[in-house]
GROMACS .gro file of N, CA and C in nm:
model
  255
    1UNK      N    1   0.340   1.521  -1.327
    1UNK     CA    2   0.485   1.510  -1.186
    1UNK      C    3   0.552   1.626  -1.263
    2UNK      N    4   0.543   1.672  -1.378
    2UNK     CA    5   0.620   1.848  -1.394
    2UNK      C    6   0.558   1.948  -1.411
    3UNK      N    7   0.386   1.928  -1.382
    3UNK     CA    8   0.302   1.995  -1.392
    3UNK      C    9   0.342   2.061  -1.234
    4UNK      N   10   0.288   1.984  -1.119
    4UNK     CA   11   0.370   1.980  -1.029
    4UNK      C   12   0.443   2.049  -0.969
    5UNK      N   13   0.549   2.074  -1.050
    5UNK     CA   14   0.720   2.153  -1.009
    5UNK      C   15   0.661   2.276  -1.054
    6UNK      N   16   0.663   2.247  -1.214
    6UNK     CA   17   0.647   2.445  -1.252
    6UNK      C   18   0.494   2.534  -1.144
    7UNK      N   19   0.401   2.411  -1.112
    7UNK     CA   20   0.270   2.440  -1.042
    7UNK      C   21   0.365   2.582  -0.932
    8UNK      N   22   0.432   2.419  -0.851
    8UNK     CA   23   0.523   2.495  -0.741
    8UNK      C   24   0.566   2.617  -0.774
    9UNK      N   25   0.659   2.665  -0.868
    9UNK     CA   26   0.773   2.691  -0.868
    9UNK      C   27   0.664   2.865  -0.865
   10UNK      N   28   0.598   2.839  -0.935
   10UNK     CA   29   0.549   2.949  -0.983
   10UNK      C   30   0.442   3.012  -0.925
   11UNK      N   31   0.352   2.905  -0.802
   11UNK     CA   32   0.297   3.013  -0.661
   11UNK      C   33   0.397   3.047  -0.555
   12UNK      N   34   0.554   2.987  -0.610
   12UNK     CA   35   0.649   3.051  -0.499
   12UNK      C   36   0.687   3.180  -0.478
   13UNK      N   37   0.715   3.159  -0.709
   13UNK     CA   38   0.802   3.267  -0.730
   13UNK      C   39   0.727   3.391  -0.679
   14UNK      N   40   0.556   3.371  -0.782
   14UNK     CA   41   0.462   3.503  -0.715
   14UNK      C   42   0.356   3.474  -0.633
   15UNK      N   43   0.375   3.447  -0.511
   15UNK     CA   44   0.272   3.399  -0.450
   15UNK      C   45   0.180   3.501  -0.410
   16UNK      N   46   0.095   3.473  -0.467
   16UNK     CA   47  -0.085   3.476  -0.487
   16UNK      C   48  -0.145   3.370  -0.453
   17UNK      N   49  -0.254   3.413  -0.417
   17UNK     CA   50  -0.362   3.389  -0.321
   17UNK      C   51  -0.437   3.232  -0.456
   18UNK      N   52  -0.409   3.335  -0.590
   18UNK     CA   53  -0.457   3.250  -0.682
   18UNK      C   54  -0.345   3.117  -0.756
   19UNK      N   55  -0.258   3.125  -0.701
   19UNK     CA   56  -0.174   3.069  -0.714
   19UNK      C   57  -0.166   2.915  -0.661
   20UNK      N   58  -0.170   2.972  -0.535
   20UNK     CA   59  -0.202   2.880  -0.418
   20UNK      C   60  -0.269   2.759  -0.456
   21UNK      N   61  -0.463   2.847  -0.482
   21UNK     CA   62  -0.539   2.763  -0.541
   21UNK      C   63  -0.592   2.633  -0.616
   22UNK      N   64  -0.451   2.709  -0.712
   22UNK     CA   65  -0.449   2.629  -0.870
   22UNK      C   66  -0.327   2.516  -0.843
   23UNK      N   67  -0.231   2.502  -0.710
   23UNK     CA   68  -0.144   2.423  -0.695
   23UNK      C   69  -0.209   2.339  -0.579
   24UNK      N   70  -0.326   2.450  -0.496
   24UNK     CA   71  -0.340   2.300  -0.413
   24UNK      C   72  -0.459   2.177  -0.495
   25UNK      N   73  -0.525   2.276  -0.556
   25UNK     CA   74  -0.644   2.148  -0.620
   25UNK      C   75  -0.558   2.074  -0.720
   26UNK      N   76  -0.506   2.106  -0.803
   26UNK     CA   77  -0.408   2.001  -0.871
   26UNK      C   78  -0.301   1.899  -0.756
   27UNK      N   79  -0.279   1.951  -0.617
   27UNK     CA   80  -0.194   1.833  -0.539
   27UNK      C   81  -0.316   1.744  -0.520
   28UNK      N   82  -0.466   1.853  -0.489
   28UNK     CA   83  -0.534   1.726  -0.408
   28UNK      C   84  -0.600   1.607  -0.530
   29UNK      N   85  -0.610   1.665  -0.720
   29UNK     CA   86  -0.659   1.598  -0.845
   29UNK      C   87  -0.549   1.490  -0.815
   30UNK      N   88  -0.452   1.509  -0.747
   30UNK     CA   89  -0.309   1.374  -0.829
   30UNK      C   90  -0.310   1.268  -0.761
   31UNK      N   91  -0.355   1.331  -0.591
   31UNK     CA   92  -0.397   1.282  -0.464
   31UNK      C   93  -0.514   1.219  -0.463
   32UNK      N   94  -0.596   1.156  -0.576
   32UNK     CA   95  -0.778   1.136  -0.569
   32UNK      C   96  -0.680   1.072  -0.693
   33UNK      N   97  -0.588   1.087  -0.786
   33UNK     CA   98  -0.602   0.963  -0.864
   33UNK      C   99  -0.494   0.863  -0.786
   34UNK      N  100  -0.402   0.956  -0.740
   34UNK     CA  101  -0.345   0.773  -0.675
   34UNK      C  102  -0.383   0.750  -0.580
   35UNK      N  103  -0.544   0.787  -0.527
   35UNK     CA  104  -0.550   0.650  -0.445
   35UNK      C  105  -0.626   0.591  -0.534
   36UNK      N  106  -0.701   0.635  -0.679
   36UNK     CA  107  -0.779   0.558  -0.702
   36UNK      C  108  -0.704   0.408  -0.725
   37UNK      N  109  -0.594   0.482  -0.858
   37UNK     CA  110  -0.480   0.387  -0.874
   37UNK      C  111  -0.438   0.259  -0.777
   38UNK      N  112  -0.426   0.341  -0.690
   38UNK     CA  113  -0.360   0.199  -0.590
   38UNK      C  114  -0.505   0.113  -0.532
   39UNK      N  115  -0.609   0.149  -0.530
   39UNK     CA  116  -0.786   0.069  -0.448
   39UNK      C  117  -0.739  -0.039  -0.626
   40UNK      N  118  -0.692  -0.003  -0.738
   40UNK     CA  119  -0.758  -0.071  -0.895
   40UNK      C  120  -0.635  -0.209  -0.838
   41UNK      N  121  -0.537  -0.143  -0.788
   41UNK     CA  122  -0.432  -0.241  -0.823
   41UNK      C  123  -0.414  -0.305  -0.678
   42UNK      N  124  -0.466  -0.283  -0.574
   42UNK     CA  125  -0.489  -0.367  -0.380
   42UNK      C  126  -0.585  -0.520  -0.537
   43UNK      N  127  -0.723  -0.434  -0.544
   43UNK     CA  128  -0.808  -0.518  -0.610
   43UNK      C  129  -0.745  -0.658  -0.698
   44UNK      N  130  -0.669  -0.578  -0.782
   44UNK     CA  131  -0.605  -0.691  -0.901
   44UNK      C  132  -0.547  -0.771  -0.842
   45UNK      N  133  -0.459  -0.742  -0.725
   45UNK     CA  134  -0.386  -0.830  -0.604
   45UNK      C  135  -0.483  -0.893  -0.565
   46UNK      N  136  -0.557  -0.876  -0.519
   46UNK     CA  137  -0.619  -0.970  -0.446
   46UNK      C  138  -0.645  -1.070  -0.550
   47UNK      N  139  -0.692  -1.050  -0.657
   47UNK     CA  140  -0.743  -1.179  -0.751
   47UNK      C  141  -0.643  -1.321  -0.783
   48UNK      N  142  -0.541  -1.250  -0.715
   48UNK     CA  143  -0.445  -1.284  -0.827
   48UNK      C  144  -0.375  -1.365  -0.706
   49UNK      N  145  -0.393  -1.312  -0.557
   49UNK     CA  146  -0.326  -1.370  -0.445
   49UNK      C  147  -0.359  -1.480  -0.346
   50UNK      N  148  -0.299  -1.611  -0.318
   50UNK     CA  149  -0.448  -1.718  -0.238
   50UNK      C  150  -0.485  -1.705  -0.141
   51UNK      N  151  -0.546  -1.729  -0.038
   51UNK     CA  152  -0.577  -1.705   0.070
   51UNK      C  153  -0.483  -1.732   0.157
   52UNK      N  154  -0.459  -1.597   0.302
   52UNK     CA  155  -0.323  -1.673   0.330
   52UNK      C  156  -0.392  -1.808   0.434
   53UNK      N  157  -0.263  -1.878   0.503
   53UNK     CA  158  -0.223  -2.086   0.510
   53UNK      C  159  -0.312  -2.000   0.693
   54UNK      N  160  -0.355  -2.090   0.669
   54UNK     CA  161  -0.422  -2.071   0.868
   54UNK      C  162  -0.293  -2.148   0.920
   55UNK      N  163  -0.296  -2.113   1.097
   55UNK     CA  164  -0.207  -2.066   1.139
   55UNK      C  165  -0.252  -2.192   1.328
   56UNK      N  166  -0.133  -2.194   1.330
   56UNK     CA  167  -0.124  -2.305   1.494
   56UNK      C  168  -0.079  -2.188   1.618
   57UNK      N  169  -0.217  -2.236   1.674
   57UNK     CA  170  -0.206  -2.075   1.798
   57UNK      C  171  -0.153  -2.187   1.891
   58UNK      N  172  -0.034  -2.153   1.972
   58UNK     CA  173   0.062  -2.171   2.084
   58UNK      C  174  -0.049  -2.152   2.207
   59UNK      N  175  -0.028  -2.188   2.297
   59UNK     CA  176  -0.003  -2.060   2.450
   59UNK      C  177   0.077  -2.155   2.509
   60UNK      N  178   0.220  -2.061   2.598
   60UNK     CA  179   0.329  -2.128   2.640
   60UNK      C  180   0.327  -2.086   2.783
   61UNK      N  181   0.299  -2.062   2.893
   61UNK     CA  182   0.296  -1.922   2.986
   61UNK      C  183   0.201  -1.867   2.996
   62UNK      N  184   0.221  -1.788   2.987
   62UNK     CA  185   0.160  -1.591   2.879
   62UNK      C  186   0.219  -1.567   2.789
   63UNK      N  187   0.272  -1.647   2.702
   63UNK     CA  188   0.277  -1.591   2.595
   63UNK      C  189   0.262  -1.708   2.486
   64UNK      N  190   0.212  -1.574   2.349
   64UNK     CA  191   0.062  -1.681   2.285
   64UNK      C  192   0.152  -1.681   2.138
   65UNK      N  193   0.202  -1.806   2.115
   65UNK     CA  194   0.257  -1.782   1.938
   65UNK      C  195   0.173  -1.855   1.846
   66UNK      N  196   0.240  -1.783   1.753
   66UNK     CA  197   0.089  -1.812   1.584
   66UNK      C  198   0.251  -1.884   1.573
   67UNK      N  199   0.237  -2.026   1.475
   67UNK     CA  200   0.366  -2.135   1.381
   67UNK      C  201   0.200  -2.104   1.238
   68UNK      N  202   0.291  -2.104   1.125
   68UNK     CA  203   0.190  -2.138   0.995
   68UNK      C  204   0.213  -2.253   0.947
   69UNK      N  205   0.104  -2.311   0.928
   69UNK     CA  206   0.108  -2.477   0.870
   69UNK      C  207   0.177  -2.440   0.725
   70UNK      N  208   0.290  -2.519   0.740
   70UNK     CA  209   0.334  -2.560   0.572
   70UNK      C  210   0.182  -2.562   0.490
   71UNK      N  211   0.239  -2.513   0.354
   71UNK     CA  212   0.136  -2.512   0.262
   71UNK      C  213   0.136  -2.681   0.158
   72UNK      N  214   0.095  -2.797   0.211
   72UNK     CA  215   0.098  -2.850   0.127
   72UNK      C  216   0.164  -2.862  -0.036
   73UNK      N  217   0.040  -2.781  -0.082
   73UNK     CA  218   0.109  -2.707  -0.269
   73UNK      C  219   0.202  -2.678  -0.248
   74UNK      N  220   0.324  -2.598  -0.153
   74UNK     CA  221   0.447  -2.560  -0.215
   74UNK      C  222   0.502  -2.637  -0.148
   75UNK      N  223   0.579  -2.732  -0.185
   75UNK     CA  224   0.679  -2.852  -0.075
   75UNK      C  225   0.776  -2.783  -0.005
   76UNK      N  226   0.850  -2.592  -0.062
   76UNK     CA  227   0.942  -2.526  -0.061
   76UNK      C  228   0.867  -2.501   0.110
   77UNK      N  229   0.794  -2.438   0.081
   77UNK     CA  230   0.679  -2.349   0.145
   77UNK      C  231   0.781  -2.323   0.318
   78UNK      N  232   0.807  -2.512   0.358
   78UNK     CA  233   0.892  -2.447   0.530
   78UNK      C  234   0.988  -2.380   0.517
   79UNK      N  235   1.069  -2.384   0.429
   79UNK     CA  236   1.209  -2.326   0.428
   79UNK      C  237   1.194  -2.183   0.413
   80UNK      N  238   1.112  -2.073   0.440
   80UNK     CA  239   1.117  -1.999   0.350
   80UNK      C  240   1.001  -1.887   0.441
   81UNK      N  241   1.065  -1.756   0.462
   81UNK     CA  242   0.983  -1.720   0.619
   81UNK      C  243   0.888  -1.599   0.508
   82UNK      N  244   0.742  -1.592   0.576
   82UNK     CA  245   0.627  -1.565   0.482
   82UNK      C  246   0.553  -1.481   0.615
   83UNK      N  247   0.536  -1.372   0.525
   83UNK     CA  248   0.409  -1.285   0.570
   83UNK      C  249   0.315  -1.368   0.634
   84UNK      N  250   0.299  -1.347   0.752
   84UNK     CA  251   0.120  -1.437   0.789
   84UNK      C  252   0.021  -1.413   0.688
   85UNK      N  253  -0.028  -1.286   0.604
   85UNK     CA  254  -0.108  -1.228   0.572
   85UNK      C  255  -0.092  -1.257   0.392
   0.00000   0.00000   0.00000
């Protein structure tokens, strides 16, 4: 991060094509590294996250409601608001 700050300052203090090319290349590198880390984190998270619970679909008039089934392995699951994914 320090490198990006110093490269940005250098590019703005002496605006040349080379300074902006260096800054752009460094930003692209950091962006790619962050994307790779996000994918790795996502893969690890998927390994440790249980699959989503099934839902009950109800239709009332023109409205469709989805209720989450209680988790039989977690007796407190009916007390918590949970994201469906």
